Amino acid sequence: MTASYCTDALADLVAGAGELYGQQRSARFFFDAEPQELRWVLRTTDDAVNVTIHQFPDVSVSPDLPDSHGTVMWQAAYTRSAFAHAVLETAHTVLKEHGEAGYLAKWAMHPYPVALVQDLRRLHIRDDACDLPHDLSCP
């Protein structure tokens, strides 16, 4: 699964995970995969985050289509803590590999989402009983 630079994929993923800490029971966002749309749907229950990725053949028409018109390309359930931790680890790995300047050069229109990563990390550490290590050296 490869997202185009046309959408702010990492920021959308981090923000979507962060939305699960409020009153929202779901979050939706998509990656433009030129010409496809990869729509992420996150739904929370009392004990899990259900993650479903729907694939649509044409992003120019699919944003108005219901999820059922796409093909489910991946589905899984995680605890909120495990999902948020995985998103944070991914964001940190990207930052360590490219740095902020390298990320912007590679992603062209979108800077590394520092504030969103910081917000998600704060919510995750505050609200989840996560025993895994957290890299606090990254923004």
Coordinates of N, CA, C and O in Angstrom, one line a residue:
M1 N 0.9 -1.2 0.0 CA 0.0 0.0 0.0 C 0.9 1.2 0.0 O 1.7 1.4 0.9
T2 N 0.8 2.0 -1.0 CA 1.6 3.2 -1.2 C 0.7 4.4 -1.3 O -0.2 4.5 -2.2
A3 N 0.9 5.4 -0.5 CA 0.1 6.6 -0.6 C 0.8 7.7 -1.4 O 2.0 7.8 -1.3
S4 N 0.1 8.5 -2.1 CA 0.6 9.6 -2.9 C 1.0 10.7 -2.0 O 0.4 10.9 -0.9
Y5 N 1.8 11.6 -2.5 CA 2.2 12.8 -1.7 C 1.0 13.8 -1.8 O 1.0 14.8 -1.1
C6 N 0.0 13.5 -2.6 CA -1.2 14.4 -2.7 C -2.0 14.5 -1.4 O -2.7 15.5 -1.2
T7 N -2.0 13.5 -0.6 CA -2.6 13.5 0.7 C -1.6 13.5 1.8 O -0.5 13.0 1.6
D8 N -2.0 14.0 2.9 CA -1.1 14.1 4.1 C -1.2 12.8 4.9 O -1.8 12.8 6.0
A9 N -0.8 11.7 4.3 CA -1.1 10.4 4.9 C -0.7 10.1 6.3 O -1.5 9.7 7.1
L10 N 0.5 10.5 6.6 CA 1.0 10.2 8.0 C 0.2 11.1 9.0 O -0.2 10.6 10.0
A11 N 0.0 12.3 8.6 CA -0.8 13.2 9.5 C -2.2 12.7 9.7 O -2.7 12.7 10.8
D12 N -2.8 12.2 8.6 CA -4.2 11.7 8.7 C -4.2 10.5 9.6 O -5.2 10.3 10.4
L13 N -3.2 9.6 9.5 CA -3.2 8.4 10.3 C -3.0 8.8 11.8 O -3.8 8.3 12.6
V14 N -2.1 9.7 12.1 CA -1.9 10.1 13.5 C -3.1 10.8 14.0 O -3.5 10.5 15.2
A15 N -3.7 11.7 13.2 CA -4.9 12.4 13.7 C -6.0 11.4 13.9 O -6.8 11.6 14.9
G16 N -6.2 10.5 13.0 CA -7.3 9.5 13.2 C -7.1 8.7 14.5 O -8.1 8.5 15.2
A17 N -5.9 8.3 14.8 CA -5.7 7.6 16.0 C -6.0 8.5 17.2 O -6.6 8.0 18.2
G18 N -5.6 9.7 17.1 CA -5.9 10.7 18.2 C -7.3 10.9 18.4 O -7.8 11.1 19.6
E19 N -8.1 10.9 17.4 CA -9.6 11.1 17.5 C -10.2 10.1 18.4 O -11.3 10.3 19.0
L20 N -9.6 8.9 18.5 CA -10.2 7.8 19.3 C -10.1 8.1 20.8 O -10.6 7.3 21.6
Y21 N -9.5 9.1 21.2 CA -9.3 9.5 22.6 C -10.4 10.4 23.1 O -10.5 10.7 24.3
G22 N -11.2 10.9 22.3 CA -12.3 11.8 22.7 C -13.6 11.1 22.7 O -13.7 9.9 22.9
Q23 N -14.7 11.8 22.4 CA -16.0 11.3 22.4 C -16.3 10.5 21.1 O -17.3 9.8 21.0
Q24 N -15.5 10.6 20.1 CA -15.7 10.0 18.8 C -15.6 8.5 19.0 O -14.7 8.0 19.6
R25 N -16.5 7.8 18.3 CA -16.5 6.3 18.3 C -15.9 5.8 17.0 O -15.7 4.6 16.8
S26 N -15.6 6.7 16.1 CA -15.0 6.3 14.8 C -14.2 7.5 14.2 O -14.4 8.6 14.6
A27 N -13.4 7.1 13.3 CA -12.6 8.1 12.6 C -12.4 7.6 11.1 O -12.3 6.3 10.9
R28 N -12.4 8.5 10.2 CA -12.3 8.1 8.8 C -11.3 9.0 8.1 O -11.3 10.2 8.4
F29 N -10.5 8.5 7.2 CA -9.6 9.3 6.4 C -9.2 8.4 5.2 O -9.4 7.2 5.2
F30 N -8.6 9.1 4.2 CA -8.2 8.3 3.1 C -6.8 8.7 2.6 O -6.3 9.8 2.8
F31 N -6.2 7.7 1.9 CA -4.9 8.0 1.3 C -5.2 8.0 -0.2 O -5.9 7.1 -0.7
D32 N -4.7 9.0 -0.9 CA -4.8 9.0 -2.4 C -3.7 8.1 -2.9 O -2.5 8.3 -2.5
A33 N -4.0 7.1 -3.6 CA -3.0 6.1 -4.1 C -2.9 6.2 -5.6 O -2.5 5.3 -6.3
E34 N -3.4 7.3 -6.2 CA -3.3 7.6 -7.6 C -3.4 6.4 -8.5 O -2.3 5.8 -8.8
P35 N -4.4 6.0 -9.0 CA -5.7 6.7 -9.1 C -6.7 6.1 -8.0 O -7.8 6.6 -7.9
Q36 N -6.2 5.2 -7.2 CA -7.1 4.6 -6.2 C -7.3 5.4 -4.9 O -6.4 6.3 -4.6
E37 N -8.3 5.1 -4.2 CA -8.5 5.6 -2.8 C -8.4 4.5 -1.9 O -8.9 3.4 -2.1
L38 N -7.6 4.7 -0.8 CA -7.5 3.7 0.3 C -8.1 4.4 1.5 O -7.6 5.3 2.1
R39 N -9.3 4.0 1.8 CA -10.1 4.6 2.9 C -10.0 3.8 4.2 O -10.2 2.6 4.2
W40 N -9.5 4.5 5.2 CA -9.3 3.9 6.5 C -10.6 4.2 7.4 O -11.0 5.4 7.4
V41 N -11.1 3.2 8.0 CA -12.3 3.4 8.9 C -11.9 2.8 10.2 O -11.6 1.6 10.3
L42 N -11.8 3.6 11.3 CA -11.5 3.2 12.6 C -12.8 3.2 13.4 O -13.4 4.3 13.5
R43 N -13.2 2.1 14.1 CA -14.3 2.1 14.9 C -14.0 1.5 16.3 O -13.3 0.5 16.3
T44 N -14.4 2.2 17.3 CA -14.1 1.7 18.6 C -15.3 1.0 19.3 O -16.4 1.4 19.0
T45 N -14.9 0.0 20.0 CA -15.9 -0.6 20.9 C -15.3 -0.4 22.3 O -14.3 0.2 22.5
D46 N -15.9 -1.0 23.3 CA -15.4 -0.9 24.7 C -14.0 -1.4 24.8 O -13.3 -0.9 25.7
D47 N -13.6 -2.4 24.1 CA -12.3 -3.0 24.3 C -11.4 -3.1 23.1 O -10.4 -3.7 23.1
A48 N -11.9 -2.5 21.9 CA -11.1 -2.7 20.7 C -11.2 -1.5 19.7 O -12.2 -0.8 19.8
V49 N -10.2 -1.4 18.9 CA -10.3 -0.5 17.7 C -10.4 -1.5 16.5 O -9.4 -2.3 16.3
N50 N -11.4 -1.4 15.8 CA -11.6 -2.2 14.6 C -11.1 -1.3 13.4 O -11.6 -0.2 13.2
V51 N -10.1 -1.8 12.7 CA -9.5 -1.1 11.6 C -9.8 -1.8 10.3 O -9.6 -3.0 10.1
T52 N -10.4 -1.0 9.4 CA -10.8 -1.6 8.1 C -10.2 -0.6 7.0 O -10.5 0.6 7.1
I53 N -9.6 -1.2 6.0 CA -9.1 -0.4 4.9 C -9.9 -0.8 3.6 O -9.8 -2.0 3.3
H54 N -10.6 0.1 3.0 CA -11.4 -0.2 1.8 C -10.6 0.4 0.6 O -10.1 1.5 0.7
Q55 N -10.6 -0.3 -0.4 CA -9.9 0.1 -1.7 C -11.0 0.5 -2.7 O -11.9 -0.3 -2.9
F56 N -10.8 1.6 -3.3 CA -11.7 2.1 -4.4 C -10.9 2.4 -5.6 O -9.8 2.9 -5.5
P57 N -11.4 2.0 -6.8 CA -10.5 2.1 -8.0 C -10.3 3.5 -8.5 O -9.2 3.8 -9.1
D58 N -11.1 4.5 -8.1 CA -11.0 5.9 -8.7 C -11.2 6.9 -7.6 O -12.4 7.2 -7.3
V59 N -10.2 7.5 -7.1 CA -10.3 8.5 -6.0 C -11.1 9.8 -6.5 O -11.6 10.5 -5.7
S60 N -11.2 10.0 -7.8 CA -11.9 11.2 -8.3 C -13.4 11.1 -8.1 O -14.1 12.1 -8.1
V61 N -13.9 9.8 -7.9 CA -15.4 9.7 -7.7 C -15.7 9.0 -6.3 O -16.8 9.1 -5.8
S62 N -14.8 8.3 -5.7 CA -15.0 7.5 -4.6 C -15.3 8.2 -3.2 O -16.0 7.6 -2.4
P63 N -14.8 9.4 -3.0 CA -15.1 10.0 -1.7 C -16.6 10.1 -1.3 O -16.9 10.1 -0.1
D64 N -17.5 10.2 -2.3 CA -18.9 10.3 -2.0 C -19.6 8.9 -1.9 O -20.7 8.8 -1.6
L65 N -18.8 7.8 -2.2 CA -19.4 6.5 -2.1 C -19.4 5.9 -0.7 O -18.4 6.2 0.0
P66 N -20.3 5.1 -0.4 CA -20.3 4.4 0.9 C -19.2 3.4 1.0 O -18.7 2.9 -0.1
D67 N -18.8 3.0 2.2 CA -17.7 2.0 2.4 C -18.0 0.7 1.6 O -17.1 0.1 1.1
S68 N -19.3 0.3 1.6 CA -19.7 -0.9 1.0 C -19.4 -1.0 -0.5 O -19.3 -2.1 -1.1
H69 N -19.1 0.1 -1.1 CA -18.8 0.1 -2.6 C -17.3 -0.2 -2.8 O -16.9 -0.4 -3.9
G70 N -16.5 -0.2 -1.8 CA -15.1 -0.5 -1.9 C -14.8 -2.0 -1.6 O -15.7 -2.7 -1.1
T71 N -13.6 -2.4 -1.9 CA -13.2 -3.8 -1.6 C -12.4 -3.7 -0.3 O -11.4 -2.9 -0.1
V72 N -12.7 -4.6 0.7 CA -12.0 -4.6 1.9 C -10.6 -5.3 1.6 O -10.6 -6.4 1.2
M73 N -9.6 -4.5 1.8 CA -8.3 -5.0 1.6 C -7.5 -5.4 2.8 O -6.5 -6.1 2.8
W74 N -8.0 -4.9 4.0 CA -7.4 -5.3 5.2 C -8.3 -5.0 6.4 O -9.0 -4.0 6.4
Q75 N -8.4 -5.9 7.4 CA -9.2 -5.7 8.5 C -8.6 -6.4 9.7 O -8.1 -7.5 9.6
A76 N -8.6 -5.7 10.9 CA -8.0 -6.2 12.1 C -8.6 -5.4 13.3 O -9.1 -4.4 13.1
A77 N -8.4 -6.0 14.5 CA -8.8 -5.4 15.7 C -7.7 -5.3 16.7 O -6.9 -6.3 16.7
Y78 N -7.5 -4.2 17.4 CA -6.5 -4.0 18.3 C -7.0 -3.3 19.5 O -8.0 -2.6 19.5
T79 N -6.3 -3.4 20.6 CA -6.7 -2.5 21.7 C -6.3 -1.1 21.3 O -5.4 -0.9 20.4
R80 N -6.9 -0.1 21.8 CA -6.6 1.3 21.5 C -5.1 1.6 21.8 O -4.4 2.2 21.0
S81 N -4.7 1.1 22.9 CA -3.3 1.3 23.3 C -2.3 0.7 22.3 O -1.3 1.3 21.9
A82 N -2.6 -0.5 21.9 CA -1.7 -1.2 20.9 C -1.7 -0.4 19.6 O -0.7 -0.3 18.9
F83 N -2.9 0.0 19.1 CA -3.0 0.7 17.9 C -2.3 2.0 17.9 O -1.4 2.4 17.1
A84 N -2.5 2.8 19.0 CA -1.9 4.1 19.1 C -0.4 3.9 19.2 O 0.4 4.7 18.6
H85 N 0.1 3.0 20.0 CA 1.5 2.7 20.1 C 2.2 2.4 18.8 O 3.2 2.9 18.4
A86 N 1.5 1.6 18.0 CA 2.0 1.2 16.7 C 2.1 2.4 15.7 O 3.1 2.6 15.0
V87 N 1.1 3.3 15.8 CA 1.1 4.5 15.0 C 2.2 5.4 15.4 O 3.0 5.9 14.6
L88 N 2.4 5.6 16.7 CA 3.5 6.4 17.2 C 4.9 5.8 16.8 O 5.8 6.6 16.4
E89 N 5.1 4.5 16.9 CA 6.3 3.9 16.5 C 6.6 4.1 15.1 O 7.7 4.4 14.7
T90 N 5.6 4.0 14.2 CA 5.7 4.2 12.8 C 6.1 5.6 12.5 O 7.0 5.9 11.7
A91 N 5.4 6.6 13.2 CA 5.8 8.0 13.0 C 7.2 8.3 13.4 O 7.9 9.0 12.7
H92 N 7.6 7.7 14.5 CA 9.0 7.9 15.0 C 10.0 7.3 14.0 O 11.1 7.9 13.8
T93 N 9.7 6.1 13.5 CA 10.6 5.5 12.6 C 10.8 6.3 11.3 O 11.9 6.5 10.8
V94 N 9.7 6.8 10.8 CA 9.8 7.7 9.6 C 10.7 8.9 9.9 O 11.5 9.3 9.1
L95 N 10.4 9.6 11.1 CA 11.2 10.7 11.4 C 12.7 10.4 11.6 O 13.6 11.1 11.1
K96 N 13.0 9.3 12.2 CA 14.4 8.9 12.4 C 15.1 8.6 11.1 O 16.3 8.9 10.9
E97 N 14.3 8.0 10.2 CA 14.9 7.7 8.9 C 15.2 8.9 8.0 O 16.2 9.0 7.3
H98 N 14.2 9.8 8.0 CA 14.3 10.9 7.0 C 14.6 12.3 7.7 O 15.1 13.2 7.0
G99 N 14.3 12.5 9.0 CA 14.4 13.8 9.6 C 13.3 14.7 9.0 O 12.6 14.3 8.0
E100 N 13.1 15.8 9.7 CA 12.0 16.7 9.2 C 12.2 17.3 7.8 O 11.3 17.3 7.0
A101 N 13.5 17.7 7.5 CA 13.8 18.2 6.2 C 13.7 17.1 5.1 O 13.1 17.4 4.1
G102 N 14.2 16.0 5.4 CA 14.1 14.9 4.4 C 12.6 14.4 4.2 O 12.3 14.1 3.1
Y103 N 11.8 14.4 5.3 CA 10.4 14.1 5.1 C 9.7 15.1 4.2 O 9.0 14.7 3.3
L104 N 10.0 16.4 4.4 CA 9.3 17.4 3.6 C 9.8 17.3 2.2 O 9.0 17.4 1.2
A105 N 11.1 17.0 2.0 CA 11.6 16.8 0.6 C 10.9 15.7 -0.1 O 10.6 15.7 -1.3
K106 N 10.7 14.6 0.6 CA 10.1 13.4 0.1 C 8.6 13.6 -0.1 O 8.1 13.1 -1.1
W107 N 8.0 14.2 0.8 CA 6.5 14.3 0.8 C 6.0 15.5 0.1 O 4.8 15.7 -0.1
A108 N 6.9 16.4 -0.2 CA 6.7 17.7 -1.0 C 5.7 18.7 -0.4 O 6.2 19.8 -0.1
M109 N 4.5 18.4 -0.3 CA 3.5 19.4 0.1 C 3.2 19.4 1.6 O 2.4 20.2 2.1
H110 N 3.7 18.4 2.3 CA 3.3 18.3 3.7 C 4.5 18.1 4.7 O 5.3 17.2 4.5
P111 N 4.7 18.9 5.7 CA 5.7 18.7 6.6 C 5.4 17.6 7.6 O 4.3 17.1 7.7
Y112 N 6.4 17.1 8.3 CA 6.2 16.1 9.3 C 5.3 16.6 10.3 O 5.4 17.7 10.8
P113 N 4.3 15.8 10.7 CA 3.2 16.3 11.7 C 3.6 16.3 13.1 O 3.1 15.5 14.0
V114 N 4.6 17.1 13.5 CA 5.1 17.1 14.8 C 4.1 17.3 15.9 O 4.0 16.5 16.8
A115 N 3.2 18.3 15.7 CA 2.2 18.6 16.8 C 1.2 17.4 16.9 O 0.9 17.1 18.1
L116 N 0.8 16.8 15.8 CA -0.1 15.7 15.9 C 0.5 14.5 16.6 O -0.1 13.8 17.4
V117 N 1.8 14.2 16.3 CA 2.5 13.1 17.0 C 2.6 13.4 18.5 O 2.4 12.6 19.3
Q118 N 3.0 14.7 18.8 CA 3.1 15.0 20.2 C 1.7 14.9 21.0 O 1.7 14.4 22.1
D119 N 0.6 15.3 20.3 CA -0.7 15.2 20.9 C -1.1 13.7 21.1 O -1.6 13.3 22.2
L120 N -0.8 12.9 20.1 CA -1.2 11.4 20.2 C -0.3 10.8 21.3 O -0.9 10.0 22.1
R121 N 1.0 11.1 21.4 CA 1.8 10.5 22.4 C 1.3 11.0 23.8 O 1.2 10.1 24.7
R122 N 1.0 12.2 24.0 CA 0.5 12.7 25.3 C -0.8 12.0 25.7 O -1.0 11.5 26.8
L123 N -1.8 11.8 24.8 CA -3.0 11.1 25.0 C -2.8 9.7 25.4 O -3.4 9.1 26.3
H124 N -1.9 9.0 24.6 CA -1.6 7.6 24.8 C -1.0 7.4 26.1 O -1.4 6.5 26.9
I125 N 0.0 8.2 26.5 CA 0.7 8.0 27.8 C -0.3 8.3 28.9 O -0.3 7.6 30.0
R126 N -1.1 9.3 28.8 CA -2.0 9.7 29.8 C -3.1 8.7 30.0 O -3.5 8.4 31.2
D127 N -3.7 8.2 29.0 CA -5.0 7.4 29.1 C -4.8 5.9 28.9 O -5.7 5.2 29.2
D128 N -3.7 5.4 28.4 CA -3.5 4.0 28.2 C -2.6 3.4 29.2 O -1.6 4.0 29.5
A129 N -2.8 2.2 29.6 CA -1.9 1.5 30.4 C -0.9 0.7 29.5 O -1.0 -0.5 29.4
C130 N 0.0 1.5 29.0 CA 1.0 0.9 28.0 C 2.3 0.6 28.7 O 2.9 1.6 29.2
D131 N 2.7 -0.6 28.7 CA 4.0 -0.9 29.4 C 5.2 -0.9 28.4 O 6.3 -1.2 28.8
L132 N 4.9 -0.6 27.2 CA 6.0 -0.6 26.2 C 6.8 0.7 26.3 O 6.3 1.7 26.8
P133 N 8.1 0.7 25.8 CA 8.9 1.9 25.9 C 8.3 3.0 25.0 O 7.8 2.7 23.9
H134 N 8.5 4.2 25.3 CA 8.1 5.4 24.5 C 9.3 6.3 24.3 O 9.9 6.7 25.2
D135 N 9.5 6.5 23.0 CA 10.7 7.3 22.6 C 10.3 8.8 22.8 O 9.6 9.4 21.9
L136 N 10.7 9.4 23.9 CA 10.4 10.8 24.2 C 11.4 11.7 23.5 O 11.2 13.0 23.6
S137 N 12.4 11.2 22.9 CA 13.4 12.1 22.3 C 12.9 12.7 20.9 O 13.5 13.7 20.5
C138 N 12.0 12.0 20.3 CA 11.4 12.5 19.0 C 10.3 13.5 19.3 O 9.6 13.4 20.3
P139 N 10.2 14.5 18.5 CA 9.2 15.5 18.7 C 7.8 14.9 18.6 O 7.6 13.8 18.1

